[in-house]
CSV table of C-alpha atoms in Angstrom, one decimal:
chain,number,residue,atom,x,y,z
Q,1,UNK,CA,113.1,49.3,22.0
Q,2,UNK,CA,113.5,51.7,24.8
Q,3,UNK,CA,110.6,53.8,25.9
Q,4,UNK,CA,111.2,57.7,26.5
Q,5,UNK,CA,110.3,58.6,30.0
Q,6,UNK,CA,108.3,61.8,29.4
Q,7,UNK,CA,108.5,62.9,33.2
Q,8,UNK,CA,112.4,63.2,32.9
Q,9,UNK,CA,112.7,64.9,29.6
Q,10,UNK,CA,111.9,68.6,30.1
Q,11,UNK,CA,110.9,68.7,26.4
Q,12,UNK,CA,107.7,66.7,27.3
Q,13,UNK,CA,106.4,68.4,30.5
Q,14,UNK,CA,102.7,69.0,30.1
Q,15,UNK,CA,100.2,70.3,32.3
Q,16,UNK,CA,96.8,69.5,31.4
Q,17,UNK,CA,93.6,70.9,32.8
Q,18,UNK,CA,90.1,69.8,32.1
Q,19,UNK,CA,87.5,72.2,32.5
Q,20,UNK,CA,83.8,72.6,31.3
Q,21,UNK,CA,82.7,74.1,28.1
Q,22,UNK,CA,82.1,77.4,30.1
Q,23,UNK,CA,85.8,77.9,30.1
Q,24,UNK,CA,85.2,78.9,26.5
Q,25,UNK,CA,82.5,81.4,27.0
Q,26,UNK,CA,81.0,82.8,30.2
Q,27,UNK,CA,77.5,81.6,31.3
Q,28,UNK,CA,75.3,82.9,33.8
Q,29,UNK,CA,75.7,81.3,37.2
Q,30,UNK,CA,78.9,79.7,36.5
Q,31,UNK,CA,82.3,81.6,36.7
Q,32,UNK,CA,84.9,81.8,33.9
Q,33,UNK,CA,88.2,79.9,34.0
Q,34,UNK,CA,91.2,82.1,33.0
Q,35,UNK,CA,93.7,80.0,35.0
Q,36,UNK,CA,94.7,77.8,32.0
Q,37,UNK,CA,95.4,80.7,29.7
Q,38,UNK,CA,97.2,82.7,32.4
Q,39,UNK,CA,99.3,79.8,33.1
Q,40,UNK,CA,100.2,79.0,29.5
Q,41,UNK,CA,101.4,82.6,29.2
Q,42,UNK,CA,103.4,82.5,32.4
Q,43,UNK,CA,105.0,79.0,31.3
Q,44,UNK,CA,105.6,80.5,27.7
Q,45,UNK,CA,109.4,80.8,28.2
Q,46,UNK,CA,109.7,77.2,29.9
Q,47,UNK,CA,109.7,73.7,28.4
Q,48,UNK,CA,106.3,73.2,30.2
Q,49,UNK,CA,103.2,73.0,27.7
Q,50,UNK,CA,99.8,73.9,29.3
Q,51,UNK,CA,96.9,72.2,27.7
Q,52,UNK,CA,93.2,72.8,28.3
Q,53,UNK,CA,90.7,69.9,27.6
Q,54,UNK,CA,87.1,71.1,27.5
Q,55,UNK,CA,85.0,68.0,27.6
Q,56,UNK,CA,81.3,69.4,27.4
Q,57,UNK,CA,78.5,66.9,28.4
Q,58,UNK,CA,80.2,63.6,29.5
Q,59,UNK,CA,78.5,60.7,31.2
Q,60,UNK,CA,79.3,60.8,34.9
Q,61,UNK,CA,77.7,61.0,38.3
Q,62,UNK,CA,78.8,64.5,39.2
Q,63,UNK,CA,75.4,65.8,39.7
Q,64,UNK,CA,74.4,63.0,42.2
Q,65,UNK,CA,77.7,63.4,44.0
Q,66,UNK,CA,77.3,67.3,44.1
Q,67,UNK,CA,74.0,67.0,46.1
Q,68,UNK,CA,75.2,66.4,49.6
Q,69,UNK,CA,77.8,69.4,49.0
Q,70,UNK,CA,75.2,71.6,47.6
Q,71,UNK,CA,72.7,70.9,50.4
Q,72,UNK,CA,75.6,71.5,53.1
Q,73,UNK,CA,77.3,74.5,51.7
Q,74,UNK,CA,74.7,76.5,49.5
Q,75,UNK,CA,71.9,78.5,51.1
Q,76,UNK,CA,70.3,78.9,47.7
Q,77,UNK,CA,66.9,79.9,49.2
Q,78,UNK,CA,68.7,82.9,51.0
Q,79,UNK,CA,70.7,84.0,48.0
Q,80,UNK,CA,69.9,87.1,46.0
Q,81,UNK,CA,69.7,84.9,43.0
Q,82,UNK,CA,67.2,82.4,44.7
Q,83,UNK,CA,64.9,82.5,41.6
Q,84,UNK,CA,67.7,81.7,39.4
Q,85,UNK,CA,68.8,78.6,41.4
Q,86,UNK,CA,65.3,77.2,41.6
Q,87,UNK,CA,64.5,78.0,37.9
Q,88,UNK,CA,67.7,76.4,36.5
Q,89,UNK,CA,70.3,75.0,39.0
Q,90,UNK,CA,68.0,73.2,41.4
Q,91,UNK,CA,65.9,71.5,38.7
Q,92,UNK,CA,68.9,70.2,36.7
Q,93,UNK,CA,70.7,69.0,39.9
Q,94,UNK,CA,67.6,67.0,41.3
Q,95,UNK,CA,65.7,65.8,38.2
Q,96,UNK,CA,67.1,62.9,36.4
Q,97,UNK,CA,66.0,63.5,32.8
Q,98,UNK,CA,68.5,61.1,31.1
Q,99,UNK,CA,71.8,61.8,29.1
Q,100,UNK,CA,72.4,65.3,27.8
Q,101,UNK,CA,72.1,66.2,24.2
Q,102,UNK,CA,75.4,65.5,22.5
Q,103,UNK,CA,76.6,63.7,25.8
Q,104,UNK,CA,79.5,61.3,25.2
Q,105,UNK,CA,81.1,58.7,27.4
Q,106,UNK,CA,84.1,59.3,29.6
Q,107,UNK,CA,86.3,57.3,27.2
Q,108,UNK,CA,86.0,60.5,24.8
Q,109,UNK,CA,87.9,62.5,27.2
Q,110,UNK,CA,90.5,59.9,27.9
Q,111,UNK,CA,91.1,59.4,24.1
Q,112,UNK,CA,91.5,63.3,23.9
Q,113,UNK,CA,94.2,63.1,26.8
Q,114,UNK,CA,96.0,60.4,25.0
Q,115,UNK,CA,96.0,62.5,21.8
Q,116,UNK,CA,97.5,65.5,23.8
Q,117,UNK,CA,100.1,63.5,25.4
Q,118,UNK,CA,101.2,61.6,22.3
Q,119,UNK,CA,102.4,64.7,20.3
Q,120,UNK,CA,105.6,66.6,21.1
Q,121,UNK,CA,103.8,69.9,20.8
Q,122,UNK,CA,100.3,69.5,22.0
Q,123,UNK,CA,97.6,72.1,21.0
Q,124,UNK,CA,96.7,74.7,23.7
Q,125,UNK,CA,93.0,73.7,23.6
Q,126,UNK,CA,91.2,70.3,22.9
Q,127,UNK,CA,87.5,70.2,22.5
Q,128,UNK,CA,85.6,66.9,23.0
Q,129,UNK,CA,82.0,67.2,22.3
Q,130,UNK,CA,79.8,69.3,19.8
Q,131,UNK,CA,78.8,72.0,22.4
Q,132,UNK,CA,82.6,72.7,23.2
Q,133,UNK,CA,83.2,73.1,19.4
Q,134,UNK,CA,80.1,75.3,18.9
Q,135,UNK,CA,81.0,77.4,21.8
Q,136,UNK,CA,84.5,78.0,20.5
Q,137,UNK,CA,83.2,79.1,17.1
Q,138,UNK,CA,80.5,81.2,18.7
Q,139,UNK,CA,83.2,83.2,20.8
Q,140,UNK,CA,85.4,83.6,17.6
Q,141,UNK,CA,82.7,84.8,15.3
Q,142,UNK,CA,80.1,86.7,17.1
Q,143,UNK,CA,80.4,90.2,18.4
Q,144,UNK,CA,80.3,90.2,22.3
Q,145,UNK,CA,76.8,91.7,22.5
Q,146,UNK,CA,75.4,89.0,20.2
Q,147,UNK,CA,77.0,86.3,22.2
Q,148,UNK,CA,75.5,87.8,25.4
Q,149,UNK,CA,72.2,87.9,23.9
Q,150,UNK,CA,72.3,84.1,22.8
Q,151,UNK,CA,73.6,83.0,26.1
Q,152,UNK,CA,71.0,84.9,28.2
Q,153,UNK,CA,67.7,84.5,26.0
Q,154,UNK,CA,66.9,81.2,27.5
């Protein structure tokens, strides 16, 4: 049986980006990610599919790996948002409180990636964990002011 080489067949060109759940809804302290949506629109008349995988909380060492870069490049004490950094970001970066609620292993992302690659016309967005599904529904169902209130009340 001959295997189809997806890279040589223009019908199967796929650009896949994986971004945090905040790409669904904006959250304080974290910028939004409009790149995927813009790229999808720009590539609409081409044979290239642009897919966004939004994992949510996945087991990794991202916080530990980020510490030296954070300490080198971010002057959070001198920031106008120093109180926010201290209250939320610094605490979360340095304190090991175990796995996040709804956290899944990295294999959940690779399983989703394989699903996206195995179909001829992949979905535009793939959600991996419960928080990404919840954020997607909140964005669709709630008026913007209600969503803003929920995201900033904590």
